[in-house]
Coordinates of C-alpha atoms in Angstrom, one line a residue:
M1 CA -9.9 -0.5 -8.2
H2 CA -9.8 2.0 -11.0
E3 CA -6.2 2.9 -10.3
L4 CA -5.1 -0.6 -11.2
V5 CA -6.6 0.0 -14.7
E6 CA -5.2 3.5 -14.9
R7 CA -1.7 2.1 -14.3
Q8 CA -2.1 -0.5 -17.0
A9 CA -3.4 2.1 -19.4
A10 CA -0.2 4.1 -18.9
L11 CA 1.9 1.0 -19.6
T12 CA 0.0 -0.4 -22.6
P13 CA -2.2 2.4 -24.0
D14 CA -2.6 0.9 -27.5
A15 CA -3.4 -2.6 -26.3
C16 CA -7.0 -3.8 -26.7
A17 CA -8.8 -3.5 -23.3
V18 CA -12.4 -4.5 -24.2
V19 CA -14.0 -6.2 -27.1
A20 CA -17.7 -6.9 -27.7
G21 CA -18.5 -8.2 -31.2
R22 CA -17.1 -5.6 -33.6
A23 CA -16.8 -2.9 -30.9
R24 CA -13.5 -2.5 -29.2
L25 CA -11.6 0.0 -27.0
T26 CA -7.9 0.3 -26.4
Y27 CA -6.7 1.0 -22.9
R28 CA -6.2 4.6 -23.9
D29 CA -9.8 4.9 -25.3
L30 CA -11.2 3.2 -22.2
D31 CA -9.3 5.4 -19.7
E32 CA -10.0 8.7 -21.6
A33 CA -13.7 8.0 -22.0
A34 CA -14.1 7.0 -18.4
A35 CA -12.2 10.1 -17.2
E36 CA -14.5 12.3 -19.4
L37 CA -17.6 10.7 -18.0
A38 CA -16.2 10.9 -14.5
G39 CA -15.9 14.6 -14.9
A40 CA -19.5 14.9 -15.9
L41 CA -20.5 12.8 -12.8
R42 CA -18.4 14.9 -10.5
D43 CA -20.3 18.0 -11.9
L44 CA -23.5 16.2 -10.8
G45 CA -22.2 15.8 -7.3
V46 CA -20.8 12.3 -7.5
T47 CA -18.0 12.0 -5.0
D48 CA -16.9 9.8 -2.1
E49 CA -19.7 7.3 -1.0
V50 CA -22.2 8.6 -3.5
L51 CA -24.0 5.7 -5.2
V52 CA -24.6 5.6 -8.9
G53 CA -26.8 3.0 -10.6
V54 CA -25.3 1.4 -13.7
C55 CA -27.8 -0.2 -16.1
V56 CA -26.1 -0.7 -19.5
R57 CA -26.2 -3.6 -22.0
R58 CA -23.0 -5.7 -22.5
T59 CA -21.1 -3.3 -24.7
P60 CA -17.8 -1.6 -24.0
W61 CA -19.8 1.4 -22.6
L62 CA -20.7 -0.9 -19.6
I63 CA -17.1 -0.9 -18.5
V64 CA -16.6 2.8 -19.3
A65 CA -19.6 3.5 -17.0
I66 CA -18.3 1.4 -14.1
L67 CA -14.8 2.9 -14.3
A68 CA -16.2 6.5 -14.5
V69 CA -18.2 6.0 -11.3
L70 CA -15.1 4.8 -9.5
K71 CA -12.9 7.6 -10.9
A72 CA -15.4 10.1 -9.7
G73 CA -15.1 8.7 -6.2
G74 CA -18.5 7.1 -6.2
A75 CA -19.7 3.5 -5.9
Y76 CA -21.6 1.7 -8.6
V77 CA -24.9 -0.1 -7.9
A78 CA -25.1 -3.0 -10.4
L79 CA -28.5 -3.1 -12.3
D80 CA -29.2 -5.7 -14.9
P81 CA -31.2 -4.5 -17.9
Q82 CA -33.1 -7.8 -17.8
F83 CA -34.4 -7.3 -14.2
P84 CA -38.0 -6.4 -13.7
E85 CA -38.7 -2.7 -13.3
Q86 CA -40.0 -3.1 -9.8
R87 CA -36.8 -4.8 -8.7
V88 CA -34.7 -2.1 -10.3
E89 CA -36.9 0.6 -8.6
F90 CA -36.4 -1.1 -5.2
M91 CA -32.6 -1.3 -5.6
L92 CA -32.4 2.4 -6.5
A93 CA -34.6 3.4 -3.7
D94 CA -32.9 1.2 -1.1
S95 CA -29.4 2.2 -2.1
R96 CA -30.4 5.9 -2.2
A97 CA -28.6 6.2 -5.5
R98 CA -28.5 9.8 -6.8
V99 CA -27.5 9.2 -10.5
V100 CA -28.2 6.5 -13.0
L101 CA -26.0 5.7 -16.1
T102 CA -28.0 3.9 -18.8
E103 CA -29.0 4.0 -22.5
S104 CA -32.0 5.4 -24.3
V105 CA -33.5 2.0 -24.8
Q106 CA -33.5 1.5 -21.0
R107 CA -34.8 5.0 -20.2
G108 CA -38.4 3.9 -19.5
K109 CA -37.2 1.9 -16.4
F110 CA -36.3 5.2 -14.7
A111 CA -39.4 7.3 -15.3
G112 CA -40.1 7.5 -11.6
F113 CA -36.4 8.0 -10.5
D114 CA -36.0 11.5 -9.0
G115 CA -32.2 11.7 -9.5
D116 CA -30.1 12.4 -12.6
V117 CA -30.2 10.0 -15.5
L118 CA -27.5 10.0 -18.2
E119 CA -28.1 8.1 -21.4
L120 CA -24.6 7.2 -22.6
D121 CA -25.6 6.7 -26.2
Q122 CA -27.0 10.3 -26.3
G123 CA -23.8 11.9 -24.9
W124 CA -23.5 13.7 -21.6
P125 CA -22.7 17.2 -20.4
T126 CA -19.2 18.2 -21.3
G127 CA -17.0 18.5 -18.3
T128 CA -13.3 18.6 -17.5
P129 CA -11.9 15.0 -17.7
L130 CA -11.2 13.8 -14.2
T131 CA -7.7 12.6 -13.5
G132 CA -6.0 11.6 -10.3
A133 CA -7.2 9.6 -7.3
G134 CA -10.9 9.5 -6.6
A135 CA -11.9 7.4 -3.6
S136 CA -9.6 6.1 -0.9
A137 CA -9.2 2.5 0.1
E138 CA -11.8 2.6 2.8
H139 CA -14.5 4.2 0.6
L140 CA -17.2 2.2 -1.0
A141 CA -16.5 0.7 -4.5
Y142 CA -19.7 -1.1 -5.4
V143 CA -23.0 -2.6 -4.1
L144 CA -24.4 -5.9 -5.3
Y145 CA -27.9 -6.9 -4.3
T146 CA -28.5 -10.5 -3.2
S147 CA -31.7 -12.4 -2.5
G148 CA -33.3 -11.7 0.9
S149 CA -35.1 -14.2 3.1
T150 CA -37.8 -11.7 4.1
G151 CA -38.7 -10.9 0.6
R152 CA -36.4 -7.8 0.6
P153 CA -33.1 -8.0 -1.3
K154 CA -30.1 -6.7 0.5
G155 CA -27.2 -4.7 -0.8
V156 CA -23.7 -6.0 -0.1
A157 CA -21.3 -3.1 0.3
I158 CA -17.7 -3.7 -0.8
S159 CA -14.9 -1.2 -0.2
H160 CA -12.0 -0.6 -2.5
R161 CA -9.6 -2.1 0.1
S162 CA -11.4 -5.5 -0.1
A163 CA -11.7 -5.5 -3.9
V164 CA -8.1 -4.6 -4.4
A165 CA -6.9 -7.2 -2.0
F166 CA -8.9 -9.8 -3.9
L167 CA -7.5 -8.5 -7.3
E168 CA -4.0 -8.6 -5.9
W169 CA -4.4 -12.3 -5.1
A170 CA -5.8 -12.9 -8.6
R171 CA -2.8 -11.2 -10.2
T172 CA -0.4 -13.5 -8.3
Q173 CA -2.4 -16.7 -8.9
F174 CA -3.2 -16.1 -12.6
T175 CA -0.5 -15.1 -15.1
A176 CA -0.9 -12.4 -17.7
E177 CA -1.1 -15.2 -20.3
D178 CA -3.9 -16.9 -18.4
L179 CA -5.8 -13.6 -18.5
R180 CA -4.8 -12.6 -22.0
Y181 CA -8.4 -13.0 -23.4
T182 CA -10.8 -13.4 -20.5
L183 CA -14.4 -14.2 -21.3
C184 CA -16.8 -11.9 -19.4
S185 CA -20.2 -13.6 -19.5
T186 CA -21.5 -12.9 -16.0
S187 CA -24.0 -10.1 -15.2
I188 CA -22.5 -7.2 -13.3
C189 CA -25.1 -8.0 -10.6
F190 CA -23.1 -11.1 -9.6
D191 CA -19.7 -11.0 -8.0
L192 CA -18.0 -13.3 -10.6
S193 CA -18.1 -10.2 -12.8
V194 CA -15.6 -8.4 -10.6
F195 CA -13.0 -11.0 -11.5
E196 CA -13.9 -11.1 -15.2
L197 CA -13.6 -7.3 -15.6
F198 CA -10.9 -6.2 -13.3
A199 CA -8.4 -9.1 -13.2
P200 CA -7.6 -8.9 -16.9
L201 CA -7.7 -5.1 -17.0
S202 CA -5.2 -4.8 -14.2
C203 CA -2.6 -6.8 -16.0
G204 CA -2.9 -5.9 -19.7
G205 CA -5.4 -8.5 -20.8
T206 CA -8.5 -8.1 -23.0
V207 CA -12.1 -8.4 -21.6
V208 CA -14.2 -10.3 -24.1
L209 CA -17.8 -9.3 -23.4
V210 CA -20.6 -11.7 -24.4
D211 CA -24.2 -12.1 -23.3
T212 CA -23.8 -15.7 -21.9
L213 CA -21.3 -18.5 -22.0
L214 CA -23.3 -20.1 -24.8
H215 CA -22.1 -17.3 -27.1
L216 CA -18.5 -18.4 -26.7
S217 CA -18.6 -20.4 -29.9
F218 CA -19.2 -17.1 -31.9
V219 CA -16.3 -15.2 -30.4
P220 CA -13.4 -14.7 -32.9
E221 CA -10.8 -13.9 -30.2
P222 CA -8.8 -16.8 -28.8
V223 CA -10.3 -16.8 -25.4
T224 CA -7.8 -18.1 -22.8
L225 CA -9.8 -18.1 -19.6
I226 CA -13.5 -18.7 -18.7
N227 CA -15.0 -18.1 -15.3
T228 CA -18.4 -19.7 -14.8
V229 CA -20.6 -22.2 -12.9
P230 CA -20.4 -26.0 -13.4
S231 CA -23.9 -26.5 -14.7
L232 CA -23.6 -23.8 -17.4
L233 CA -20.2 -25.2 -18.5
G234 CA -21.7 -28.7 -18.6
E235 CA -24.6 -27.5 -20.8
F236 CA -22.1 -25.8 -23.1
L237 CA -19.9 -28.9 -23.4
R238 CA -22.9 -31.0 -24.4
A239 CA -23.7 -28.6 -27.2
D240 CA -20.3 -27.7 -28.4
E241 CA -16.6 -28.3 -27.9
L242 CA -14.4 -26.0 -25.8
P243 CA -12.2 -23.8 -27.9
E244 CA -8.6 -25.1 -27.9
S245 CA -7.3 -21.7 -26.9
I246 CA -8.8 -22.0 -23.4
G247 CA -6.1 -23.1 -21.0
T248 CA -7.7 -22.1 -17.7
V249 CA -11.2 -22.8 -16.4
N250 CA -12.5 -21.2 -13.2
L251 CA -15.6 -22.9 -11.7
A252 CA -17.6 -21.4 -8.8
G253 CA -21.1 -20.9 -7.5
E254 CA -22.2 -24.5 -6.9
A255 CA -20.8 -27.9 -6.1
L256 CA -18.2 -29.1 -8.7
P257 CA -18.8 -32.6 -10.0
A258 CA -15.6 -34.7 -10.3
A259 CA -16.8 -36.0 -13.6
L260 CA -16.8 -32.4 -15.1
V261 CA -13.2 -32.0 -13.9
D262 CA -12.2 -35.2 -15.6
E263 CA -14.0 -34.1 -18.8
L264 CA -12.1 -30.8 -18.8
H265 CA -8.7 -32.5 -18.3
D266 CA -9.6 -35.0 -21.0
T267 CA -9.7 -32.2 -23.6
G268 CA -6.0 -32.2 -23.6
T269 CA -6.0 -28.4 -24.0
V270 CA -7.2 -27.2 -20.6
K271 CA -4.2 -27.0 -18.3
R272 CA -5.7 -25.7 -15.1
V273 CA -9.1 -26.1 -13.5
Y274 CA -9.8 -24.0 -10.4
N275 CA -12.6 -24.7 -7.9
L276 CA -13.4 -21.3 -6.3
Y277 CA -15.8 -20.6 -3.4
G278 CA -17.0 -17.4 -1.8
P279 CA -20.1 -15.4 -1.0
S280 CA -20.5 -11.8 -2.1
E281 CA -20.0 -10.8 1.6
D282 CA -16.4 -11.8 1.3
T283 CA -15.6 -10.2 -2.1
T284 CA -16.1 -12.8 -4.7
Y285 CA -13.7 -15.6 -3.9
S286 CA -12.7 -16.7 -0.4
T287 CA -11.1 -20.1 -1.0
W288 CA -9.5 -21.8 -4.0
K289 CA -8.1 -25.1 -5.2
L290 CA -6.3 -26.1 -8.4
V291 CA -8.3 -29.3 -9.0
D292 CA -6.9 -32.6 -10.2
T293 CA -9.4 -35.2 -9.0
D294 CA -10.8 -34.2 -5.6
P295 CA -12.9 -31.0 -5.9
T296 CA -12.7 -29.7 -2.4
I297 CA -13.0 -25.9 -2.0
G298 CA -9.4 -25.7 -0.9
H299 CA -7.6 -23.1 1.2
P300 CA -8.3 -19.4 1.9
I301 CA -6.9 -16.9 -0.6
T302 CA -4.0 -14.7 0.5
G303 CA -4.8 -12.2 3.3
T304 CA -8.0 -14.0 4.4
S305 CA -8.9 -16.6 7.1
A306 CA -11.4 -19.4 7.2
Y307 CA -12.7 -20.8 10.6
V308 CA -14.8 -23.9 11.1
L309 CA -16.9 -23.2 14.3
D310 CA -19.6 -24.9 16.3
E311 CA -22.9 -23.3 17.4
K312 CA -21.1 -21.4 20.1
A313 CA -18.5 -20.1 17.7
R314 CA -15.8 -22.4 19.0
P315 CA -13.3 -24.2 16.6
V316 CA -14.2 -27.8 15.9
P317 CA -11.6 -30.6 15.4
H318 CA -10.5 -31.5 11.9
G319 CA -12.9 -33.8 10.2
E320 CA -15.9 -32.6 12.2
R321 CA -18.6 -30.5 10.6
G322 CA -19.1 -26.8 11.5
E323 CA -20.2 -23.5 10.1
L324 CA -17.7 -21.6 8.0
Y325 CA -16.8 -18.1 9.1
L326 CA -14.6 -15.9 6.9
G327 CA -12.2 -13.2 8.1
G328 CA -9.5 -11.0 6.7
A329 CA -9.2 -8.5 3.9
G330 CA -12.2 -9.6 1.9
V331 CA -14.9 -9.1 4.5
A332 CA -17.5 -6.6 3.2
R333 CA -18.4 -3.5 5.0
G334 CA -21.9 -5.0 5.6
Y335 CA -25.4 -4.7 4.2
L336 CA -26.2 -1.3 2.9
H337 CA -28.4 0.7 5.3
R338 CA -29.1 -2.5 7.3
P339 CA -27.2 -2.2 10.6
G340 CA -29.3 -4.8 12.4
L341 CA -28.8 -7.5 9.8
T342 CA -25.1 -6.5 9.4
A343 CA -24.6 -7.0 13.2
T344 CA -26.0 -10.5 13.0
R345 CA -24.0 -11.8 10.1
F346 CA -20.7 -9.8 10.5
V347 CA -19.4 -10.5 14.0
A348 CA -16.2 -9.7 15.9
D349 CA -13.2 -11.9 15.0
P350 CA -11.6 -13.2 18.2
F351 CA -9.0 -15.2 16.3
T352 CA -6.9 -12.2 15.1
R353 CA -5.0 -9.4 16.8
V354 CA -6.2 -6.8 14.3
A355 CA -8.2 -4.2 16.2
G356 CA -11.9 -4.1 15.1
A357 CA -11.6 -7.1 12.8
R358 CA -14.8 -8.9 11.9
M359 CA -15.7 -12.2 10.4
Y360 CA -18.7 -13.2 8.2
R361 CA -21.0 -16.1 9.2
T362 CA -21.6 -17.8 5.9
G363 CA -24.3 -20.3 6.9
D364 CA -22.3 -23.0 5.0
I365 CA -21.4 -26.3 6.6
V366 CA -17.9 -27.5 6.0
T367 CA -15.2 -29.8 7.4
R368 CA -11.5 -29.1 7.5
Q369 CA -9.3 -32.0 6.4
A370 CA -6.0 -32.9 8.0
D371 CA -4.2 -31.1 5.3
G372 CA -6.2 -27.9 5.9
E373 CA -8.4 -28.1 2.9
L374 CA -12.1 -27.4 3.3
T375 CA -14.9 -29.7 2.1
Y376 CA -18.3 -28.1 1.5
H377 CA -21.5 -29.9 2.8
G378 CA -24.3 -27.5 2.0
R379 CA -26.4 -24.8 3.6
A380 CA -27.5 -24.5 7.3
D381 CA -30.5 -22.4 6.2
R382 CA -32.8 -22.0 3.2
Q383 CA -30.4 -20.1 1.0
V384 CA -29.4 -22.1 -2.1
K385 CA -27.4 -21.7 -5.2
L386 CA -29.0 -22.8 -8.4
R387 CA -26.7 -22.7 -11.5
G388 CA -24.4 -20.4 -9.6
L389 CA -27.1 -17.9 -8.7
R390 CA -27.7 -17.3 -5.0
I391 CA -31.4 -17.5 -4.1
E392 CA -33.2 -17.0 -0.8
L393 CA -36.1 -19.4 -1.1
G394 CA -38.0 -17.3 1.4
E395 CA -38.0 -14.4 -0.9
I396 CA -39.9 -16.4 -3.5
D397 CA -42.3 -17.7 -0.8
Q398 CA -43.1 -14.1 0.1
A399 CA -43.7 -13.2 -3.6
L400 CA -46.0 -16.1 -4.1
M401 CA -48.0 -15.3 -0.9
R402 CA -48.5 -11.7 -2.0
Q403 CA -50.8 -13.1 -4.8
A404 CA -54.5 -13.1 -3.7
A405 CA -55.3 -16.6 -4.9
I406 CA -52.4 -18.2 -2.9
H407 CA -52.9 -18.9 0.8
H408 CA -49.6 -20.5 1.6
A409 CA -46.5 -21.4 -0.3
A410 CA -43.1 -23.0 0.1
V411 CA -40.4 -23.3 -2.6
V412 CA -37.7 -26.0 -2.6
V413 CA -35.0 -27.0 -5.1
R414 CA -35.8 -30.4 -6.7
D415 CA -32.8 -32.6 -6.6
G416 CA -31.1 -33.5 -9.8
T417 CA -27.9 -33.0 -11.7
A418 CA -26.4 -29.5 -11.5
D419 CA -28.2 -28.6 -14.7
S420 CA -31.5 -30.4 -14.2
A421 CA -32.2 -29.2 -10.7
C422 CA -35.0 -26.6 -10.6
L423 CA -37.3 -24.6 -8.3
V424 CA -40.5 -26.3 -7.3
A425 CA -43.3 -24.2 -5.6
Y426 CA -45.8 -26.0 -3.4
V427 CA -48.9 -23.8 -3.1
V428 CA -52.1 -23.9 -1.2
V429 CA -54.4 -22.2 -3.8
D430 CA -58.1 -22.0 -4.7
D431 CA -57.6 -22.5 -8.4
L432 CA -54.0 -22.7 -9.8
D433 CA -53.4 -20.8 -13.0
T434 CA -49.7 -21.5 -13.5
E435 CA -49.1 -19.0 -16.3
A436 CA -50.8 -16.2 -14.4
V437 CA -48.8 -16.9 -11.3
R438 CA -45.5 -16.9 -13.3
T439 CA -46.5 -13.7 -15.0
A440 CA -47.2 -12.0 -11.7
L441 CA -43.9 -13.2 -10.2
R442 CA -41.9 -11.8 -13.1
V443 CA -43.1 -8.3 -12.1
T444 CA -40.9 -8.4 -9.0
L445 CA -38.5 -11.4 -9.5
P446 CA -35.8 -12.0 -12.0
E447 CA -36.4 -15.0 -14.3
Y448 CA -34.0 -17.3 -12.5
M449 CA -36.1 -17.0 -9.3
V450 CA -39.4 -18.0 -11.0
P451 CA -40.2 -21.6 -10.2
S452 CA -40.3 -24.1 -13.0
V453 CA -42.9 -26.4 -11.4
F454 CA -46.0 -25.6 -9.3
V455 CA -47.6 -28.3 -7.2
P456 CA -51.1 -27.5 -5.7
L457 CA -51.8 -28.9 -2.2
E458 CA -54.7 -28.7 0.2
A459 CA -52.2 -27.8 3.0
L460 CA -48.5 -27.7 3.5
P461 CA -47.0 -30.3 5.8
L462 CA -45.9 -28.9 9.1
T463 CA -43.4 -29.9 11.8
P464 CA -44.6 -30.3 15.4
T465 CA -43.5 -26.7 16.0
G466 CA -45.8 -25.4 13.3
K467 CA -43.1 -24.7 10.7
V468 CA -43.2 -25.9 7.1
D469 CA -41.8 -29.4 7.0
V470 CA -39.3 -29.0 4.1
N471 CA -38.2 -32.6 4.3
A472 CA -41.8 -33.7 3.8
L473 CA -42.1 -31.5 0.8
H474 CA -39.2 -33.2 -0.9
L475 CA -41.1 -36.5 -0.6
I476 CA -44.1 -35.0 -2.6
R477 CA -43.1 -35.6 -6.2
P478 CA -44.6 -33.3 -8.8
S479 CA -47.0 -35.2 -11.1

């Protein structure tokens, strides 16, 4: 991945690579700073397959840190400064990271970390700048933690080969002009960030770093592409107008309403609207469609495959529903240090002649149309996406039931429009103190996983087999 940026730095060293407010770095600045930091990391023992936590605010140093880890041969573990300390501690322990790159303002989060911590705003040990290739294509590039149904987040391990294959597709699908000023508003803990950072940096574009999409109005640069989720874009459009400079809009992470597509085309300035689908386990985007009116999830990206299979992993006829399995270049290595879970979700691919090829069971229900396009129908399990963020509802259930006052709990997504849907927790509790429960949840869960509504019940409805009756919960409306 880093070699794509190095090649671009050699071609356009004085072009602006990254801008965040008044701070900016040219490609030469970015490459040289990353090489110097990579040398310091190598002196700390960072090499192939060594994991390095990156917990840096959204400044150009965030990208320097990521590139430095890759140049040293290591893989970065994405850590959001907004995440609770306990979650960050878990991610570091579970990943077995040996080094953390952060800033002095974040240093307190790592008081119990027994590895090396470098505070980038305080400098670092001077070493020989590292040049030349670091990792090979098969080595690990990054680890992103996703919500886990058992209450334990799981790290998705992505190799350089998978990431580069994805970026090569992006470079053929999007022009240099499309990516000229690419807004980067996604946390590095989510896979959309891989596109936002590396697609423009591999073709001479500028990464425009902001905290959220809602800061777009304050950006002086003429942003040409935004990459976000439909509900956030809908929220932005209700509050402000889309800058006329934006010609390409990428939408992913949740169902795309046709009305939003029409609204974007009606601006007269947006030329292309992409509907993009893909789990982290298949390297960001798996399918794509340039949307006019019918927002299907389209066809597989170059070098990948999409199979619609029944419960016995047999292909279903066009028009019939089945589970989506993904194969090809984007399939992740698996879940970090979780061989059992990896074996259940990443299975042998019998539809290709490539030796050892695997496919990923998405748990998503789709149909394949006669023209080959895929239509998404929802989840086969309790994993959901809310405003583009993937959530295992079971993880929130577990966090709730760790609280002494709560005897039983089940969380569902209350239906609504993309931006009005919310998490509702049904709890069997002696005495519900909503604010106390929320405060306790925030110790271990990020804010987007804390339910908005709590409904106390004497007992949860159960199915005849003794499982929580989720359908019955949906009929219990909060007061």
